[in-house]
């Protein structure tokens, strides 16, 4: 299923585009081939019912308001299905599944344009071409949408059982879930919609359970309590990749930690951006080469406002003598770096935070207070007790949830993890051995660097919408030690009875799997895996090209490579072609809140789909940066060219079914 030379098609150069569509850049030059016969055949469609494309004669210019009728005619004739009549190796593209909650944006327009060029090109060359469409259940995003809908009715998620809430989500999905699919069709995507998939379809759900069980049987899935990124509002763990850091104004707080056994004036000054975490301090650290504090190493310090709790003063090379005062408070329950130091040195871990972002009983008098409210109250009390030194403005690097936008809290939580190192090693070898080609090539280094330094993947989410973790616990037993992994409740009960006796009672883990776990199986779960005898799997796996935006290289691409090799023994696609992000003139992502969005539907309604798609073709691979004004001007220019191109030429450029 190799491409006919990646440089032939998978290139952003004008030469490549010229080779695909000569009239795009040289409309005045007559092409070497004569498409008149094909165009007349295309235009000979019989005039029939409403909304069916008809064209009794060849027009001198194109009326783009006919695009939707033309598309419906294409689809009704089955032109998007792979055709084996002329033989040849299949050409397969798995479409990045759009979120079921989504609405069309320029990112969709970009990938649809580029993938449609490829699929139509090879379809016209006679190869069986399959473009697999589908949508993702989008766990966090969908749950947020439905929770807001319920709130408008005066209903909280906690008022419902998990089954009742899930039923409401399915009702919402049936009513609104097809919106993004219809909008992608409006872009002219020539997918085989008869093979459309949804990540919660029975077939794909079966694949998810099978993948979990196989990884668990190999010892690659484990459960444990570790520091994770916690979203207090969403009440779930989130992936490292789903945390976005932003520079925001804040403060650096300087406060006194008295040295035990010393005089009243014998203290160490510590600078921190999060004073409310001091209740979780387990040590005070300095750099071993910092002579200012050498005399204190080995002694004890008194944590402020804790009624005299003592912690050791230690030396560690991790401490930066130049930051703040050169003295670091170690709060391993609430900071990733502190957590690693504590694990390395065998220090205890104290958690002072509840899952809703309030302080717990460890915080004493501050128990029950919101973390930010506690910060202000704590500083006021430090000032009053003469333990505050100063507070100065400081630019903070704040972790925020990509979905909810709230400040993420590092928190110790019991979760399920996938051991990634052995999976990553084979994914690295795939690129090294040439089994997988990443374009543009510069992203290969980024791919290699991430896989080389990969962390274990936290795959459990404290949500109610998604693939339920296929683990059942034993009533009256410890969850960490006594559980069974099974494909369904009946199998779980049989396993539990065999191990614990006929009277055993079981209950399923309430958590669901990370959305990206099911997406990682997309290239083969959509083709019937784990049933490798399915005709679609035998004919169309592995795929030929994956064509996503470069910002999901880690979220999705690398994980698909790892899972594809693990479960099928084969790299799931031969080429990864990464397109750029569409940004504004200041390099920012398009966002409704920023007011820099160009709505593709509005653009298509005004200028036509062709004008929009041709404009996006001109972007450079891996980095697209259009200002709103420039983009509209370019669309207008292309629109003028498109509507004045002779219709039979235009048919071959954009509309030809192949």
mmCIF file of C-alpha atoms in Angstrom, residues 73 105 163 283 347 554 658:
data_model
loop_
_atom_site.group_PDB
_atom_site.id
_atom_site.type_symbol
_atom_site.label_atom_id
_atom_site.label_comp_id
_atom_site.label_asym_id
_atom_site.label_seq_id
_atom_site.Cartn_x
_atom_site.Cartn_y
_atom_site.Cartn_z
ATOM 1 C CA UNK A 73 -25.705 13.126 -6.253
ATOM 2 C CA UNK A 105 -13.894 25.187 12.112
ATOM 3 C CA UNK A 163 -26.952 4.750 34.068
ATOM 4 C CA UNK A 283 11.065 18.890 54.280
ATOM 5 C CA UNK A 347 10.150 11.240 52.128
ATOM 6 C CA UNK A 554 1.540 12.987 20.871
ATOM 7 C CA UNK A 658 -12.838 9.496 -10.703
#
